[in-house]
PDB file of C-alpha atoms in Angstrom:
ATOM      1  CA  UNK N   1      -3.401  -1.205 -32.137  1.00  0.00           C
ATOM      2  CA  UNK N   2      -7.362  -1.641 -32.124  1.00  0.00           C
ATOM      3  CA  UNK N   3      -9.493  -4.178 -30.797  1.00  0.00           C
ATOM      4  CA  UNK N   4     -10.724  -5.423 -34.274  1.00  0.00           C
ATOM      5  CA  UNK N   5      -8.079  -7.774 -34.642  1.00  0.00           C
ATOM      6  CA  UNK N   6      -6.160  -7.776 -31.637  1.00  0.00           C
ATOM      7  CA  UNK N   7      -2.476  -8.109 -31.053  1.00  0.00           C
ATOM      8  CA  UNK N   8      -2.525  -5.998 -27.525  1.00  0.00           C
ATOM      9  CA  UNK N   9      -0.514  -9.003 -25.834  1.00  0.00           C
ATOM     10  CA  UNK N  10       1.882 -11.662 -26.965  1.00  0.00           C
ATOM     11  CA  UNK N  11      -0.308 -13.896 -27.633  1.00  0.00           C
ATOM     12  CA  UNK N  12      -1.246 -12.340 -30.421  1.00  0.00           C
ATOM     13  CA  UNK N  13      -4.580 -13.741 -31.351  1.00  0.00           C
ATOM     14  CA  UNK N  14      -5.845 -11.340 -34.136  1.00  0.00           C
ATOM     15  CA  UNK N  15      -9.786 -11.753 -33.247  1.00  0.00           C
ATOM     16  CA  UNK N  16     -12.018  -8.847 -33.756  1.00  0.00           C
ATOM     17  CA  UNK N  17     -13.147  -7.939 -29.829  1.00  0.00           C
ATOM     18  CA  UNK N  18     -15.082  -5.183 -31.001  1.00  0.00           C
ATOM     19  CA  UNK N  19     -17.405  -6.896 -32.744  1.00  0.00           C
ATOM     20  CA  UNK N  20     -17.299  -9.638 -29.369  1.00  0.00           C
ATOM     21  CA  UNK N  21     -15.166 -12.468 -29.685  1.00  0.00           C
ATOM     22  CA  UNK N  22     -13.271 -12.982 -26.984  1.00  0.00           C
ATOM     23  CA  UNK N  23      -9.762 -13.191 -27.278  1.00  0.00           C
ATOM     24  CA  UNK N  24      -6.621 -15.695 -24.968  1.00  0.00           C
ATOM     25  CA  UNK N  25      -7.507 -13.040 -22.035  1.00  0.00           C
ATOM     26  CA  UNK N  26     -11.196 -14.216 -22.052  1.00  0.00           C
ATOM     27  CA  UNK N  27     -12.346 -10.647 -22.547  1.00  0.00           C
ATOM     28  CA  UNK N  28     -14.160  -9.151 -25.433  1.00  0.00           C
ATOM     29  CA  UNK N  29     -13.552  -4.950 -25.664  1.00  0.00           C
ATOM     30  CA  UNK N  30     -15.806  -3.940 -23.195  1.00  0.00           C
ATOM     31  CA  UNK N  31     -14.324  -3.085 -19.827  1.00  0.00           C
ATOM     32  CA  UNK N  32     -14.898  -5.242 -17.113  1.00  0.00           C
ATOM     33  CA  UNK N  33     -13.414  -5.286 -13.645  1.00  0.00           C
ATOM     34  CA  UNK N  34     -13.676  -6.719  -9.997  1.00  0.00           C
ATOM     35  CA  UNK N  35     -12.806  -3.833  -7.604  1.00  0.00           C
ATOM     36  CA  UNK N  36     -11.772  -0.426  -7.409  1.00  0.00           C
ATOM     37  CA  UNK N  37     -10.454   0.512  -3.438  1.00  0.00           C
ATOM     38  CA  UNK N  38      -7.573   1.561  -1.675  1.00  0.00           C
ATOM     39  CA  UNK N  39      -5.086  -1.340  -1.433  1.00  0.00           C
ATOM     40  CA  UNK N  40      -2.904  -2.206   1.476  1.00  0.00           C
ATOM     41  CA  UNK N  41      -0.910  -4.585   0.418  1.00  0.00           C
ATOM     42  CA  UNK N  42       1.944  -3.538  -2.369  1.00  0.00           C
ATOM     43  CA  UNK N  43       5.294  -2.895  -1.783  1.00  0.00           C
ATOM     44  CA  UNK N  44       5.434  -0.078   1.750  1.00  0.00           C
ATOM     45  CA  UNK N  45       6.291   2.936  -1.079  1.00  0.00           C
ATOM     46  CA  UNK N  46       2.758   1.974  -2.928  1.00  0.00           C
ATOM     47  CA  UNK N  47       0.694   1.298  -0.589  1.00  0.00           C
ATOM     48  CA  UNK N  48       2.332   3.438   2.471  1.00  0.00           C
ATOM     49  CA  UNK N  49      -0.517   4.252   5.233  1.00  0.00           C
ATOM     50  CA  UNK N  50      -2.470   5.966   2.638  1.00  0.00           C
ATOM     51  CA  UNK N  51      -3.350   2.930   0.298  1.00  0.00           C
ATOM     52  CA  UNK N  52      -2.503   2.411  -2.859  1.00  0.00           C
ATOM     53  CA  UNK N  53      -6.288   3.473  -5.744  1.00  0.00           C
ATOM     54  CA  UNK N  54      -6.204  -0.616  -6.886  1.00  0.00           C
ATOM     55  CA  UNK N  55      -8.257  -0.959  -9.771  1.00  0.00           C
ATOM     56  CA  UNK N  56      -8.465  -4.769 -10.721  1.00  0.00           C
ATOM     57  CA  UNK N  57      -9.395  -5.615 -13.831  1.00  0.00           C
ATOM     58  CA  UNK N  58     -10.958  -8.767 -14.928  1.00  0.00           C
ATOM     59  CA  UNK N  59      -9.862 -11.294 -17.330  1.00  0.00           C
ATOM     60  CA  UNK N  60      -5.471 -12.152 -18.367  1.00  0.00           C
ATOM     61  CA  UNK N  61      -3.875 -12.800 -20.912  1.00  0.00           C
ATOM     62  CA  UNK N  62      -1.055 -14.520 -19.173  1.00  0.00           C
ATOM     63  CA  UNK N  63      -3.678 -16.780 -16.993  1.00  0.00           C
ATOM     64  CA  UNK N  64      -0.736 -19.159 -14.905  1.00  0.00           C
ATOM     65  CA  UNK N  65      -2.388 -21.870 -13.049  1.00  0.00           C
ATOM     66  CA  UNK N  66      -1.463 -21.159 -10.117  1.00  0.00           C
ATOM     67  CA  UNK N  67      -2.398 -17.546 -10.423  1.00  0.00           C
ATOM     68  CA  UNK N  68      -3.704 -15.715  -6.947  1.00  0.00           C
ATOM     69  CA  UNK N  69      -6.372 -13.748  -8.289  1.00  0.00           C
ATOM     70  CA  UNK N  70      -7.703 -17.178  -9.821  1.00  0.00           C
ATOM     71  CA  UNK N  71     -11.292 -15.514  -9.841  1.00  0.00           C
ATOM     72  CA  UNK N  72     -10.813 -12.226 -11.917  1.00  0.00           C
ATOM     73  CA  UNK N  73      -7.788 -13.968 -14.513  1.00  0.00           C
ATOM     74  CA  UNK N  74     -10.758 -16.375 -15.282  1.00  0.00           C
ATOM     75  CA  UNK N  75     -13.621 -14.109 -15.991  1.00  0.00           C
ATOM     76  CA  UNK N  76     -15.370 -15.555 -12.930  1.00  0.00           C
ATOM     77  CA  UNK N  77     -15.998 -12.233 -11.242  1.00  0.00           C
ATOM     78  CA  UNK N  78     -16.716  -9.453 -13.482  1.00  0.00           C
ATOM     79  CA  UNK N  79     -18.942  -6.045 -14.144  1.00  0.00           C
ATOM     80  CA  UNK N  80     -18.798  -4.616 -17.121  1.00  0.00           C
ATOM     81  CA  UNK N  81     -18.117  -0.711 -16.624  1.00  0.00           C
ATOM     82  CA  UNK N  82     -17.725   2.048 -19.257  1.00  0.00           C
ATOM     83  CA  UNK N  83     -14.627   3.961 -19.801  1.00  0.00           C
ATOM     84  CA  UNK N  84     -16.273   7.455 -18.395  1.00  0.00           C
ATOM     85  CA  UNK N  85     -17.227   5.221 -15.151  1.00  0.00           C
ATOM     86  CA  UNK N  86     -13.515   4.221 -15.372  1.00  0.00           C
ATOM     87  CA  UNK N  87     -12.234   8.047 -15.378  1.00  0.00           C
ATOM     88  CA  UNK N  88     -14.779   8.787 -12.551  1.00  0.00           C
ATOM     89  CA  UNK N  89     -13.307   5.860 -10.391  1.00  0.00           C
ATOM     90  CA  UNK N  90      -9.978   7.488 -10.972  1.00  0.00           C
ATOM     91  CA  UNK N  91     -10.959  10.431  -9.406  1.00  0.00           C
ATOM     92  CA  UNK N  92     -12.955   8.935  -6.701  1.00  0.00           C
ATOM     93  CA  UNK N  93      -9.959   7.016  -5.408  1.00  0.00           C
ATOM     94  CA  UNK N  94      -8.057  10.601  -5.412  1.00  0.00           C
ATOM     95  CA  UNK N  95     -10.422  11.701  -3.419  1.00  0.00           C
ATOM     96  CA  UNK N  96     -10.532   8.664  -0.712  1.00  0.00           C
ATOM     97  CA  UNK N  97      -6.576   9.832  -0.342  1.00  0.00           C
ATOM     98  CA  UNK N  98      -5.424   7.376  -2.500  1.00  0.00           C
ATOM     99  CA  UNK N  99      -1.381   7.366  -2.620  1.00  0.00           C
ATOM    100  CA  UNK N 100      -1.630   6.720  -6.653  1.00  0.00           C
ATOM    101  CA  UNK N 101      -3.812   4.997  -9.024  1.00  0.00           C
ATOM    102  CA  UNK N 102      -2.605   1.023  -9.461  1.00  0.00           C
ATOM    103  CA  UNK N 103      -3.770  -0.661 -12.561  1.00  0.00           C
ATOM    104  CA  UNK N 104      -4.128  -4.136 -11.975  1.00  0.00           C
ATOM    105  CA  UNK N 105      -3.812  -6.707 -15.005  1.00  0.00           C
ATOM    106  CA  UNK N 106      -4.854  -3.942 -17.963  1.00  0.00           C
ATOM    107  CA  UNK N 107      -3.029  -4.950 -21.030  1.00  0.00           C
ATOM    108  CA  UNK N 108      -6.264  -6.220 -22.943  1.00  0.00           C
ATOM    109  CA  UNK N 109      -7.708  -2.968 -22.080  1.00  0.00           C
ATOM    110  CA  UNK N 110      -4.613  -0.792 -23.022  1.00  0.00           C
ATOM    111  CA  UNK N 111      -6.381   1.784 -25.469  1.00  0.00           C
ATOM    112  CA  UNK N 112      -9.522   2.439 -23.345  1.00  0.00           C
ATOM    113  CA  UNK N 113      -7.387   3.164 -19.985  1.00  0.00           C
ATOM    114  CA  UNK N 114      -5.442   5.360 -21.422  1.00  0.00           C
ATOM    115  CA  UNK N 115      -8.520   7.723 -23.038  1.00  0.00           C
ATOM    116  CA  UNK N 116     -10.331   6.940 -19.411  1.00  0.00           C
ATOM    117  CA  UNK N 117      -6.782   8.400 -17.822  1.00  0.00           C
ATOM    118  CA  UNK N 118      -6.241  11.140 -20.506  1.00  0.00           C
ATOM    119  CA  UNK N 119      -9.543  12.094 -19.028  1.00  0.00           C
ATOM    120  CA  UNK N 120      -9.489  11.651 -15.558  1.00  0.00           C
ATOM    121  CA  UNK N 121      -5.744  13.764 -15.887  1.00  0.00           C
ATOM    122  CA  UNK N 122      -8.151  16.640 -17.476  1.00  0.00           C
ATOM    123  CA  UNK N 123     -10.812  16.343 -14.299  1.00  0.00           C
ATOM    124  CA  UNK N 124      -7.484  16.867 -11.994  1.00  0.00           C
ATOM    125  CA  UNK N 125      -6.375  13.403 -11.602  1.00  0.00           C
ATOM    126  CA  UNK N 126      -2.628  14.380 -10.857  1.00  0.00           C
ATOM    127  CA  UNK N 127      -1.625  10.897  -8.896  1.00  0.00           C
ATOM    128  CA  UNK N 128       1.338   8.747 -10.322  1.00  0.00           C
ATOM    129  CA  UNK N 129      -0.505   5.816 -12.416  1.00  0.00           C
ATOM    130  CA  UNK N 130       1.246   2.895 -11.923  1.00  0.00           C
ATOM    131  CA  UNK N 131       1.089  -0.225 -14.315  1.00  0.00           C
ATOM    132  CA  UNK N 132       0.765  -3.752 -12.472  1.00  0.00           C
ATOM    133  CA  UNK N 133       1.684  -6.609 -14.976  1.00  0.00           C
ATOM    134  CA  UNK N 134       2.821 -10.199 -15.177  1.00  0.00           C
ATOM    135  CA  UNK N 135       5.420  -8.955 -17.088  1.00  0.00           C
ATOM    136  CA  UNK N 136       4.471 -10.654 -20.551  1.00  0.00           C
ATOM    137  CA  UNK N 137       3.888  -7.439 -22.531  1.00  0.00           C
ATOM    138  CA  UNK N 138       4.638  -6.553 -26.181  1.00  0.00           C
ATOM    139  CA  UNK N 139       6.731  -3.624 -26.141  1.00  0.00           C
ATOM    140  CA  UNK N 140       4.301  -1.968 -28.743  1.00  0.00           C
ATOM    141  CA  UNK N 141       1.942  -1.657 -26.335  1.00  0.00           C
ATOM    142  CA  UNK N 142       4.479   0.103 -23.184  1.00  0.00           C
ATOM    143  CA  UNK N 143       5.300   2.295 -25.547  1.00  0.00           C
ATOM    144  CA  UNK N 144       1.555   2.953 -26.245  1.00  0.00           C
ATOM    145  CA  UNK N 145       1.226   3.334 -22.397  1.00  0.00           C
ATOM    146  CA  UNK N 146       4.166   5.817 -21.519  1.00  0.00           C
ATOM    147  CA  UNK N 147       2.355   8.970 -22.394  1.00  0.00           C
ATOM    148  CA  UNK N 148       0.174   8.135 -18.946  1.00  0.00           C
ATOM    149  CA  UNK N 149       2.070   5.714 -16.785  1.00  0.00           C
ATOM    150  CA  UNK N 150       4.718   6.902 -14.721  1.00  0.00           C
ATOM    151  CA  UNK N 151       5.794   3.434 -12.533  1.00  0.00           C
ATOM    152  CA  UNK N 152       5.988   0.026 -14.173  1.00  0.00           C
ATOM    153  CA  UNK N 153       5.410  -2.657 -11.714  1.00  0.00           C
ATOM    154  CA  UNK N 154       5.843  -5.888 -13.481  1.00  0.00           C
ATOM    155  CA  UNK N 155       6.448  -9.878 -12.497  1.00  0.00           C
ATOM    156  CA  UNK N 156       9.579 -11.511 -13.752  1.00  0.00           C
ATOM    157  CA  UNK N 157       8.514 -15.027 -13.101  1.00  0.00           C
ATOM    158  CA  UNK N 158      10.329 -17.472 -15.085  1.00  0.00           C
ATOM    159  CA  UNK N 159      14.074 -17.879 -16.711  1.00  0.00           C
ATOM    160  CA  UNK N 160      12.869 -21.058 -17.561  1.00  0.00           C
ATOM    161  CA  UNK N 161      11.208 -21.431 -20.413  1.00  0.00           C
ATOM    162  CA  UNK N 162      10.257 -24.586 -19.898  1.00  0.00           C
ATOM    163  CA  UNK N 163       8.421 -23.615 -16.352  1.00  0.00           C
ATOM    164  CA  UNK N 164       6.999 -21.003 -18.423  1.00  0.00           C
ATOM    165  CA  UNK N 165       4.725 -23.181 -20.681  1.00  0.00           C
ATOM    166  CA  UNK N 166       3.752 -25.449 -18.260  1.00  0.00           C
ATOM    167  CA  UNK N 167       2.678 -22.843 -15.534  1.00  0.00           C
ATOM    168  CA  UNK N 168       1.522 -20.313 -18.070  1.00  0.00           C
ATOM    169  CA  UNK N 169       2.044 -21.560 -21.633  1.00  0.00           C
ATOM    170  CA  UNK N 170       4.162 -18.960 -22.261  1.00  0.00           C
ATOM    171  CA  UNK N 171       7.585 -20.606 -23.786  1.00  0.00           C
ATOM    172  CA  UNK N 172       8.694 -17.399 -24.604  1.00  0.00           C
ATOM    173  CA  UNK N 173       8.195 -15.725 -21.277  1.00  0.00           C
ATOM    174  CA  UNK N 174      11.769 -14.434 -20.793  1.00  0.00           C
ATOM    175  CA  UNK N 175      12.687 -13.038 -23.719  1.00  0.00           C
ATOM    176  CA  UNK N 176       9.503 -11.439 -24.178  1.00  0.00           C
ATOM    177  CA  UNK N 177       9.703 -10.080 -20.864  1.00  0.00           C
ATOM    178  CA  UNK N 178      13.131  -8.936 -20.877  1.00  0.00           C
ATOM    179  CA  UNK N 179      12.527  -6.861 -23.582  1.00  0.00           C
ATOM    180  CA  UNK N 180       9.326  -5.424 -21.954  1.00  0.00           C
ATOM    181  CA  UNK N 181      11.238  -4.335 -18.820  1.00  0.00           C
ATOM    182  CA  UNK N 182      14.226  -2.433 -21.157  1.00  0.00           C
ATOM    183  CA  UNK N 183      11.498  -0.783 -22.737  1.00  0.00           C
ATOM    184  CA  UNK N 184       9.981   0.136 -19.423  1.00  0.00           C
ATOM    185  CA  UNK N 185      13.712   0.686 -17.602  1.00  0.00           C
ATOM    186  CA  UNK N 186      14.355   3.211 -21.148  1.00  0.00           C
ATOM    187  CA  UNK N 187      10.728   5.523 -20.302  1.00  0.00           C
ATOM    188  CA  UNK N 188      10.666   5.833 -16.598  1.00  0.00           C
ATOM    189  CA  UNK N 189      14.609   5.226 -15.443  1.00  0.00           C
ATOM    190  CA  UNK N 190      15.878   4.869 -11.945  1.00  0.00           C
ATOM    191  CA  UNK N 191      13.101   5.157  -9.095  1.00  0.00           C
ATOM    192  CA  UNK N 192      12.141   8.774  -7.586  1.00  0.00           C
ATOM    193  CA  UNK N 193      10.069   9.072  -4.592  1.00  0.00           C
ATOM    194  CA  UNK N 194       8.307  11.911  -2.717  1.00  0.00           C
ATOM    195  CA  UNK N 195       8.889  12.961   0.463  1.00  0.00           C
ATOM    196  CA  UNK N 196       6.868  10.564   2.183  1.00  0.00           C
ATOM    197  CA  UNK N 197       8.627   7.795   0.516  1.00  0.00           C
ATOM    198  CA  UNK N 198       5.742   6.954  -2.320  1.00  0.00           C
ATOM    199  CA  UNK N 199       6.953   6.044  -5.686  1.00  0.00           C
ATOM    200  CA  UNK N 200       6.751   8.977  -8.205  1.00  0.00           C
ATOM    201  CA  UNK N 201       8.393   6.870 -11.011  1.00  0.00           C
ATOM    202  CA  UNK N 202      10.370   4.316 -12.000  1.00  0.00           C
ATOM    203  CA  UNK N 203      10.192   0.466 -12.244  1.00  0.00           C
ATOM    204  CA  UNK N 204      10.011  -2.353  -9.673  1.00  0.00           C
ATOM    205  CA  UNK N 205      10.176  -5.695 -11.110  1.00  0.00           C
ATOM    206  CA  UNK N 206       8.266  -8.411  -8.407  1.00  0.00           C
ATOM    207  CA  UNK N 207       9.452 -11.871  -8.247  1.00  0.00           C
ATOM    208  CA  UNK N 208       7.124 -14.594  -6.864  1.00  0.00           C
ATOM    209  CA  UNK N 209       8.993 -17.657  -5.391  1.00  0.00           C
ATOM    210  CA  UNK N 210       7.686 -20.797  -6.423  1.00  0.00           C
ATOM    211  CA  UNK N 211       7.985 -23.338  -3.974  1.00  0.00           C
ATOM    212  CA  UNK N 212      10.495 -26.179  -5.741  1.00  0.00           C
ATOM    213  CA  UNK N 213      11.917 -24.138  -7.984  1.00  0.00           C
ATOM    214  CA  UNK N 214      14.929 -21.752  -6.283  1.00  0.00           C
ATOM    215  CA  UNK N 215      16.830 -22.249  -9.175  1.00  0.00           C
ATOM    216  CA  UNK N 216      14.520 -20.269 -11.318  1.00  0.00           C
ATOM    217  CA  UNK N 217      14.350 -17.912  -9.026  1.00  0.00           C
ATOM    218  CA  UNK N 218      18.335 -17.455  -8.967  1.00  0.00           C
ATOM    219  CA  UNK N 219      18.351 -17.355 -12.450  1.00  0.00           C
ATOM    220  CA  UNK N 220      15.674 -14.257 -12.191  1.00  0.00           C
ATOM    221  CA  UNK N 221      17.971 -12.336  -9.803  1.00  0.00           C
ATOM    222  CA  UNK N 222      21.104 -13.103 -12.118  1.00  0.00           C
ATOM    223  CA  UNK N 223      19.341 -11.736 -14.857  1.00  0.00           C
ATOM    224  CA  UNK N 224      17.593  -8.754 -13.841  1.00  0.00           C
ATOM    225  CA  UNK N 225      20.926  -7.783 -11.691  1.00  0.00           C
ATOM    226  CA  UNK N 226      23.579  -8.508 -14.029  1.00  0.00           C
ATOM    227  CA  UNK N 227      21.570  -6.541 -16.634  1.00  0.00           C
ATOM    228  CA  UNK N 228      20.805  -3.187 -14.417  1.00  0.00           C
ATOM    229  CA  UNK N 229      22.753  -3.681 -10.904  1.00  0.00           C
ATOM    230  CA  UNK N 230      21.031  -1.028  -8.726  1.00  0.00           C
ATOM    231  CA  UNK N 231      19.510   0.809 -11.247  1.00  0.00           C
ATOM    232  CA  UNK N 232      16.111  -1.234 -11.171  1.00  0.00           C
ATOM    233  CA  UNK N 233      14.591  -1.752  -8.373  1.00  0.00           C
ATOM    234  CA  UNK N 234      13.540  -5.616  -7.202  1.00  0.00           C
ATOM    235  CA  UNK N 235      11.025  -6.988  -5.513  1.00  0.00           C
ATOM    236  CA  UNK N 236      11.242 -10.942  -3.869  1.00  0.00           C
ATOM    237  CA  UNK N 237       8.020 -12.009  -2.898  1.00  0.00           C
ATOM    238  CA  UNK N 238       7.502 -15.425  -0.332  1.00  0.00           C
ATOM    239  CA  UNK N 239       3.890 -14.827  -0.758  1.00  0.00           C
ATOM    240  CA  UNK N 240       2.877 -17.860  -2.671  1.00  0.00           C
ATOM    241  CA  UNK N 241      -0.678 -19.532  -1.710  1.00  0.00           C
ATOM    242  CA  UNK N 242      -1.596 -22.959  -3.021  1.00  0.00           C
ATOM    243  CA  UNK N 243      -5.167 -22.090  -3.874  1.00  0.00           C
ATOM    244  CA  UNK N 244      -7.647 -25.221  -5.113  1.00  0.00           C
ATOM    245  CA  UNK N 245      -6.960 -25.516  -8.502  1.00  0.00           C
ATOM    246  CA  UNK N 246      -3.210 -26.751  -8.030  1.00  0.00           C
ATOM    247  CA  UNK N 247      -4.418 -28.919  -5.542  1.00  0.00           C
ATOM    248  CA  UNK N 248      -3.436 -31.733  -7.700  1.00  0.00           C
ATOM    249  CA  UNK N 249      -0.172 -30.123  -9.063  1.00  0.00           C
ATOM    250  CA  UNK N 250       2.902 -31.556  -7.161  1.00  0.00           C
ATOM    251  CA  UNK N 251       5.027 -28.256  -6.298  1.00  0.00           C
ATOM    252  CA  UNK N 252       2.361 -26.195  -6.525  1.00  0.00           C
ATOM    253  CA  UNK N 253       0.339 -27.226  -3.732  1.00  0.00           C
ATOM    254  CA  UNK N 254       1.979 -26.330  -0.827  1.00  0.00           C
ATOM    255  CA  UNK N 255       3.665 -22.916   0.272  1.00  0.00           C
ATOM    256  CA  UNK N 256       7.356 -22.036  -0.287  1.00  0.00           C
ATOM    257  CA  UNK N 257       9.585 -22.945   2.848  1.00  0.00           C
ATOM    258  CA  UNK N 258      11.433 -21.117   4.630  1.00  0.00           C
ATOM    259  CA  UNK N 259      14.868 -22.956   3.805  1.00  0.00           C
ATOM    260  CA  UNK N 260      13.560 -21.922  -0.129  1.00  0.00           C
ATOM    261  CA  UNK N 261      12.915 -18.139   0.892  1.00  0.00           C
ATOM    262  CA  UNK N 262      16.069 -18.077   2.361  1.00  0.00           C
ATOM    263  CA  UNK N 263      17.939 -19.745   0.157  1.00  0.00           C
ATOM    264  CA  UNK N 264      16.577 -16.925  -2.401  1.00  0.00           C
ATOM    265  CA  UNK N 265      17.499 -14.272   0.026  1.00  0.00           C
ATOM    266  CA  UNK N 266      20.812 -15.168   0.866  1.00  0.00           C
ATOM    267  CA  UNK N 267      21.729 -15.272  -2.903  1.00  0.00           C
ATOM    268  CA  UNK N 268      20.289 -12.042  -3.485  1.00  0.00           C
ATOM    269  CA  UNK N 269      22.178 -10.387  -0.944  1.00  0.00           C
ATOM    270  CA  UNK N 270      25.208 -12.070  -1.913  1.00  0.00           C
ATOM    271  CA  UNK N 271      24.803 -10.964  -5.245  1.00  0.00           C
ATOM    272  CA  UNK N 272      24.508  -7.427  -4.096  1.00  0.00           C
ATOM    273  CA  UNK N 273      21.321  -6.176  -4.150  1.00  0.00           C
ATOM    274  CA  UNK N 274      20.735  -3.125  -2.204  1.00  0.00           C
ATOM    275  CA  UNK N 275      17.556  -1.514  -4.359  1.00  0.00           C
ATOM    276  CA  UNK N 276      15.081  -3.835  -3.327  1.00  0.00           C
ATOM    277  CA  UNK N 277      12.187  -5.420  -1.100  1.00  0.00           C
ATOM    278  CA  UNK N 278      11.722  -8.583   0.876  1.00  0.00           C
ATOM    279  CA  UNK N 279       9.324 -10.135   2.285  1.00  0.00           C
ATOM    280  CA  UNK N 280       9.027 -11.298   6.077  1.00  0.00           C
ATOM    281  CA  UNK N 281       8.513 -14.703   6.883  1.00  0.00           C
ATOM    282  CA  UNK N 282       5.545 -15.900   7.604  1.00  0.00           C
ATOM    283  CA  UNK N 283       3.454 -13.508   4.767  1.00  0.00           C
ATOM    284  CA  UNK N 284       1.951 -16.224   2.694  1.00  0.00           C
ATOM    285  CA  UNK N 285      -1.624 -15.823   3.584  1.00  0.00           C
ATOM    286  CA  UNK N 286      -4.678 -15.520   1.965  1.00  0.00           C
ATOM    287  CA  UNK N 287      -4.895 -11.933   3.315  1.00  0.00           C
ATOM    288  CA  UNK N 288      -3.143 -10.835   0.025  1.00  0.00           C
ATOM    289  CA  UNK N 289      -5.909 -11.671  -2.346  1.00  0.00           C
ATOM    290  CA  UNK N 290      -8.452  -9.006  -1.733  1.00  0.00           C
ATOM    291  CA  UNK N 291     -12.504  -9.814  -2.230  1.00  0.00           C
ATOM    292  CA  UNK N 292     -13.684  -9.406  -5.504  1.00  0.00           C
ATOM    293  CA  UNK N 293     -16.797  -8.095  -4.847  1.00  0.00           C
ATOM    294  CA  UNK N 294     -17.458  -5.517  -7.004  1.00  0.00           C
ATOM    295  CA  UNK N 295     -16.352  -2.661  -4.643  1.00  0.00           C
ATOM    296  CA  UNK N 296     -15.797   0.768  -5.942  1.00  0.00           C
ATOM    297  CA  UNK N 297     -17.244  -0.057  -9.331  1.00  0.00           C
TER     298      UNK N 297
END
């Protein structure tokens, strides 16, 4: 899959970024991104005390309203960089003592990462390269990505399809995700973890709670459970920060509570999870969304 008529994503939209039209994600085929530091703030076997090498990269092709990282999904912050730059920042965070190197919202940039890896591998780039998605990814392009990725991190945010569209106009969210995850579950397997504790593969699915919608959520946990049990990993995130643009959204404008969270939490460990991470009260703060300031680049 090229960029001259891309079909990278779901979406699907066919145009010809190489020659500059911008496609859903807002991007044309040139590389852009916001930052490139060591992250704090994933899941303790990512980040650990050592940080996890965050490169965030600028535009989505998912783009939900209420999305955290507003400023980047949008195209609102973003320097172009070429894929050598992109090997070299690879090996830079390596060398700050990153834990791994975290690819943050890549899909539309699929076939230049991987060359920029397949490069930065050759330099002596030998950290786990972990893939950080919303989920909604065309199993064409995993596949494409499992010669260089060794952890999947994606979202599973919506059962509903009907939440799906009007958060992210995605209908078919959770099909198209489910199948994205069995492709990712059939590459990297059960998670396996150095001696420290950091991730060395596997897959950890994230779930953001949306505040008002708990049954979604249990519908999430019924799925990705009932389908793997322990084998996959989740993640059940109370996170969620109204930001301004859903000011005006009713739902979305205020945080999850904590008779929600728990609601969520109880079912989950009624249901039996034991392979997975949750959050502490009290985390939803802006403190999660990093600056975008063009650090690292």
């Amino acid at each position: 899959m090229g960029m001259d008529a891309c079909t990278l994503c779901p979406r699907m939209c066919g145009v010809n970024r190489a020659a500059g039209e911008k496609g859903y994600c807002g991007m044309a085929a040139t590389i852009r991104a916001a930052r490139a530091a060591l992250h704090m703030w994933e899941e303790p076997c990512i980040s650990g005390t050592q940080g996890s090498g965050a490169v965030f990269f600028s535009g989505c092709s998912l783009r939900c309203i209420f999305c955290q990282n507003f400023e980047i999904a949008e195209a609102n912050c973003a320097k172009e960089i070429s894929g050598e730059r992109l090997s070299e920042i690879f090996l830079e965070l390596q060398e700050q003592g990153a834990a791994n190197i975290n690819l943050v919202t890549a899909a539309h940039y699929v076939p230049a990462v991987i060359e920029s890896l397949k490069k930065a591998k050759a330099q002596g780039m030998d950290l786990p390269v972990i893939y950080n998605s919303s989920g909604h990814e065309r199993v064409e392009t995993v596949q494409m990505l499992e010669e260089v990725v060794d952890v999947w991190l994606p979202d599973f945010k919506y059962m509903d399809s009907k939440l799906a569209f009007a958060y992210s106009r995605a209908k078919d969210y959770p099909e198209v995700t489910r199948a994205a995850i069995r492709e990712m579950m059939k590459a990297a397997g059960t998670c396996a973890y150095d001696e420290d504790g950091y991730i060395q593969k596997g897959v950890i699915v994230r779930h953001l709670i949306l505040p008002g919608h708990t049954k979604n959520s249990i519908a999430v946990l019924d799925e990705l459970y009932g389908t793997y049990g322990d084998d996959l990993t989740i993640s059940l995130m109370n996170q969620y920060t109204p930001l301004p643009q859903v000011r005006n959204i009713p739902d979305l404008n205020r945080r999850v509570t904590k008779r929600e969270y728990e609601k969520v939490l109880d079912y989950a460990l009624d249901l039996g999870i034991t392979q997975g991470f949750f959050q502490e009260g009290g985390t939803a703060k802006e403190s999660f969304i990093p600056l975008f300031d063009y650090e690292g680049l």
